[in-house]
Amino acid sequence: MTQAVAYEDAVDLLDADHKGVKALFIKFNALCDDDAPAEEKQPVADKICKELTVHAQIEEEIFYPAVRAAVGDDALMDEALQEHADAKAAIADIQGMSAGDKGFDDKVKALGKAIDEHVLEEREQIFLQARLSALDLRGMAVALFERKKQLQGARPAAAAKKKKVAA
Ligand SMILES: [Fe+2]
Ligand SMILES: [Fe+2]
């Protein structure tokens, strides 16, 4: 049975992720401006890393290959994948640090700027081309939604190591 999804189409779902993570970056920057303690910044940074990781994965598994096949702009998709690789490297660095560490805030803020630029390119180029193509973006929203839920339910190895694993 097809699950009802609260998004118009794949682009709508992906852009809702973008807005959600942007709100988290704004929150992180505000905490830095307020000289908030590390204990307050850490969970926001953790959430940013986790959400971006899931978002990049559903794009790479489902959305990007479909757009590449439908649109045929390999250079555009290769560039987007390179930006994902750069973001993943930054996320790994951040996950290897603690919010109290020197340079932590700057690393998260730099990631926020890189994501802003990547999202702008997605909106102005990839999303636009996807909507102009013959892709079934409504059907794809369901696939993206289901995979996202599956990934969010999976306990990431790094997080499992840090926290005590609840039964
Ligand atoms: Fe992306
Ligand atoms: Fe995206």
Tab-separated table of C-alpha atoms and ligand atoms in Angstrom:
chain	number	residue	atom	x	y	z
A	1	MET	CA	0.000	0.000	0.000
A	2	THR	CA	1.313	3.424	-0.845
A	3	GLN	CA	1.785	5.617	2.179
A	4	ALA	CA	0.292	9.109	2.137
A	5	VAL	CA	3.065	11.685	2.157
A	6	ALA	CA	2.608	15.262	3.308
A	7	TYR	CA	4.670	16.665	0.445
A	8	GLU	CA	3.644	17.742	-3.003
A	9	ASP	CA	6.556	16.007	-4.681
A	10	ALA	CA	10.203	15.000	-4.310
A	11	VAL	CA	11.475	18.562	-4.675
A	12	ASP	CA	9.050	19.770	-2.025
A	13	LEU	CA	10.231	17.076	0.411
A	14	LEU	CA	13.927	17.791	-0.221
A	15	ASP	CA	13.443	21.526	0.119
A	16	ALA	CA	11.595	21.022	3.414
A	17	ASP	CA	14.764	19.267	4.628
A	18	HIS	CA	16.801	22.273	3.466
A	19	LYS	CA	14.593	24.651	5.433
A	20	GLY	CA	14.753	22.449	8.521
A	21	VAL	CA	18.521	22.308	8.520
A	22	LYS	CA	18.784	26.033	7.790
A	23	ALA	CA	16.729	26.687	10.928
A	24	LEU	CA	19.202	24.546	12.893
A	25	PHE	CA	22.180	26.509	11.522
A	26	ILE	CA	20.448	29.780	12.475
A	27	LYS	CA	19.890	28.372	15.962
A	28	PHE	CA	23.542	27.319	16.203
A	29	ASN	CA	24.776	30.768	15.132
A	30	ALA	CA	22.462	32.440	17.646
A	31	LEU	CA	23.847	30.222	20.426
A	32	CYS	CA	27.389	31.240	19.406
A	33	ASP	CA	26.410	34.926	19.427
A	34	ASP	CA	24.974	34.472	22.922
A	35	ASP	CA	28.128	32.708	24.153
A	36	ALA	CA	25.975	29.730	25.038
A	37	PRO	CA	27.675	26.809	26.821
A	38	ALA	CA	28.961	23.828	24.846
A	39	GLU	CA	26.179	21.615	26.283
A	40	GLU	CA	23.633	23.735	24.428
A	41	LYS	CA	25.541	23.856	21.141
A	42	GLN	CA	26.430	20.170	21.021
A	43	PRO	CA	22.908	18.768	20.459
A	44	VAL	CA	22.196	21.325	17.724
A	45	ALA	CA	25.429	20.444	15.915
A	46	ASP	CA	24.673	16.736	16.351
A	47	LYS	CA	21.242	17.199	14.811
A	48	ILE	CA	22.663	19.209	11.891
A	49	CYS	CA	25.158	16.433	11.127
A	50	LYS	CA	22.587	13.672	11.423
A	51	GLU	CA	19.953	15.402	9.286
A	52	LEU	CA	22.422	16.396	6.574
A	53	THR	CA	23.778	12.847	6.419
A	54	VAL	CA	20.311	11.359	5.880
A	55	HIS	CA	19.385	14.085	3.390
A	56	ALA	CA	22.543	13.580	1.313
A	57	GLN	CA	21.996	9.827	1.327
A	58	ILE	CA	18.420	9.934	0.034
A	59	GLU	CA	19.480	12.400	-2.654
A	60	GLU	CA	22.374	10.174	-3.692
A	61	GLU	CA	20.408	6.933	-3.613
A	62	ILE	CA	17.158	8.072	-5.201
A	63	PHE	CA	16.925	11.658	-6.454
A	64	TYR	CA	20.302	12.349	-8.063
A	65	PRO	CA	20.504	9.144	-10.155
A	66	ALA	CA	16.960	9.712	-11.428
A	67	VAL	CA	17.698	13.335	-12.357
A	68	ARG	CA	20.997	12.357	-13.966
A	69	ALA	CA	19.223	9.766	-16.114
A	70	ALA	CA	16.321	12.052	-17.015
A	71	VAL	CA	18.255	15.263	-17.634
A	72	GLY	CA	21.652	13.946	-18.752
A	73	ASP	CA	23.662	16.823	-17.263
A	74	ASP	CA	26.559	14.803	-15.857
A	75	ALA	CA	28.699	17.839	-15.037
A	76	LEU	CA	25.935	19.309	-12.868
A	77	MET	CA	25.365	16.065	-10.986
A	78	ASP	CA	29.101	15.387	-10.571
A	79	GLU	CA	29.543	18.840	-9.066
A	80	ALA	CA	26.683	18.227	-6.637
A	81	LEU	CA	28.217	14.889	-5.603
A	82	GLN	CA	31.584	16.570	-5.026
A	83	GLU	CA	29.860	19.114	-2.779
A	84	HIS	CA	28.256	16.243	-0.864
A	85	ALA	CA	31.697	14.631	-0.450
A	86	ASP	CA	33.107	17.910	0.888
A	87	ALA	CA	30.174	18.272	3.284
A	88	LYS	CA	30.595	14.687	4.514
A	89	ALA	CA	34.274	15.344	5.248
A	90	ALA	CA	33.313	18.451	7.245
A	91	ILE	CA	30.594	16.488	9.075
A	92	ALA	CA	33.122	13.772	9.984
A	93	ASP	CA	35.464	16.458	11.359
A	94	ILE	CA	32.661	17.987	13.415
A	95	GLN	CA	31.561	14.585	14.728
A	96	GLY	CA	35.156	13.934	15.741
A	97	MET	CA	35.197	17.084	17.888
A	98	SER	CA	33.276	18.322	20.919
A	99	ALA	CA	31.386	21.588	21.124
A	100	GLY	CA	33.883	22.861	23.702
A	101	ASP	CA	36.842	22.360	21.345
A	102	LYS	CA	38.656	25.279	19.772
A	103	GLY	CA	37.549	25.722	16.172
A	104	PHE	CA	34.302	23.801	16.602
A	105	ASP	CA	32.014	26.804	16.112
A	106	ASP	CA	33.896	27.933	13.003
A	107	LYS	CA	33.709	24.437	11.496
A	108	VAL	CA	29.933	24.298	11.948
A	109	LYS	CA	29.488	27.834	10.606
A	110	ALA	CA	31.648	27.048	7.557
A	111	LEU	CA	29.545	23.956	6.897
A	112	GLY	CA	26.445	26.153	7.087
A	113	LYS	CA	27.834	28.483	4.412
A	114	ALA	CA	28.814	25.591	2.139
A	115	ILE	CA	25.341	24.074	2.532
A	116	ASP	CA	23.716	27.447	1.724
A	117	GLU	CA	25.617	27.520	-1.569
A	118	HIS	CA	24.861	23.891	-2.374
A	119	VAL	CA	21.151	24.368	-1.651
A	120	LEU	CA	21.072	27.442	-3.884
A	121	GLU	CA	22.525	25.400	-6.755
A	122	GLU	CA	20.051	22.609	-6.140
A	123	ARG	CA	17.133	25.014	-6.149
A	124	GLU	CA	18.241	27.020	-9.182
A	125	GLN	CA	19.526	24.164	-11.307
A	126	ILE	CA	18.821	20.604	-10.196
A	127	PHE	CA	15.287	21.115	-8.849
A	128	LEU	CA	14.392	23.288	-11.796
A	129	GLN	CA	15.603	20.714	-14.312
A	130	ALA	CA	13.892	17.908	-12.403
A	131	ARG	CA	10.560	19.732	-12.550
A	132	LEU	CA	10.998	20.381	-16.259
A	133	SER	CA	11.727	16.706	-16.892
A	134	ALA	CA	9.279	13.828	-17.288
A	135	LEU	CA	10.232	12.369	-13.889
A	136	ASP	CA	7.423	11.162	-11.612
A	137	LEU	CA	8.350	13.486	-8.753
A	138	ARG	CA	5.158	12.721	-6.847
A	139	GLY	CA	5.896	9.018	-6.825
A	140	MET	CA	9.494	9.748	-5.898
A	141	ALA	CA	8.369	11.700	-2.818
A	142	VAL	CA	7.014	8.455	-1.366
A	143	ALA	CA	10.279	6.601	-2.023
A	144	LEU	CA	12.307	9.453	-0.487
A	145	PHE	CA	10.010	9.656	2.530
A	146	GLU	CA	10.147	5.928	3.214
A	147	ARG	CA	13.935	5.740	2.856
A	148	LYS	CA	14.332	8.791	5.077
A	149	LYS	CA	12.258	7.208	7.845
A	150	GLN	CA	14.265	4.005	7.510
A	151	LEU	CA	17.588	5.857	7.807
A	152	GLN	CA	16.377	7.980	10.713
A	153	GLY	CA	15.413	4.804	12.547
A	154	ALA	CA	18.868	3.315	12.046
A	155	ARG	CA	21.262	3.984	14.880
A	156	PRO	CA	24.419	5.547	13.461
A	157	ALA	CA	27.588	3.781	14.584
A	158	ALA	CA	29.220	7.013	15.760
A	159	ALA	CA	26.248	8.035	17.908
A	160	ALA	CA	25.924	4.542	19.360
A	161	LYS	CA	29.526	4.713	20.493
A	162	LYS	CA	29.102	8.051	22.245
A	163	LYS	CA	25.874	7.327	24.070
A	164	LYS	CA	24.829	4.461	26.236
A	165	VAL	CA	22.686	2.280	24.024
A	166	ALA	CA	19.148	2.087	25.331
A	167	ALA	CA	17.585	-1.351	25.191
B	1	FE	FE	22.415	17.890	-2.163
B	2	FE	FE	19.599	18.896	-0.921
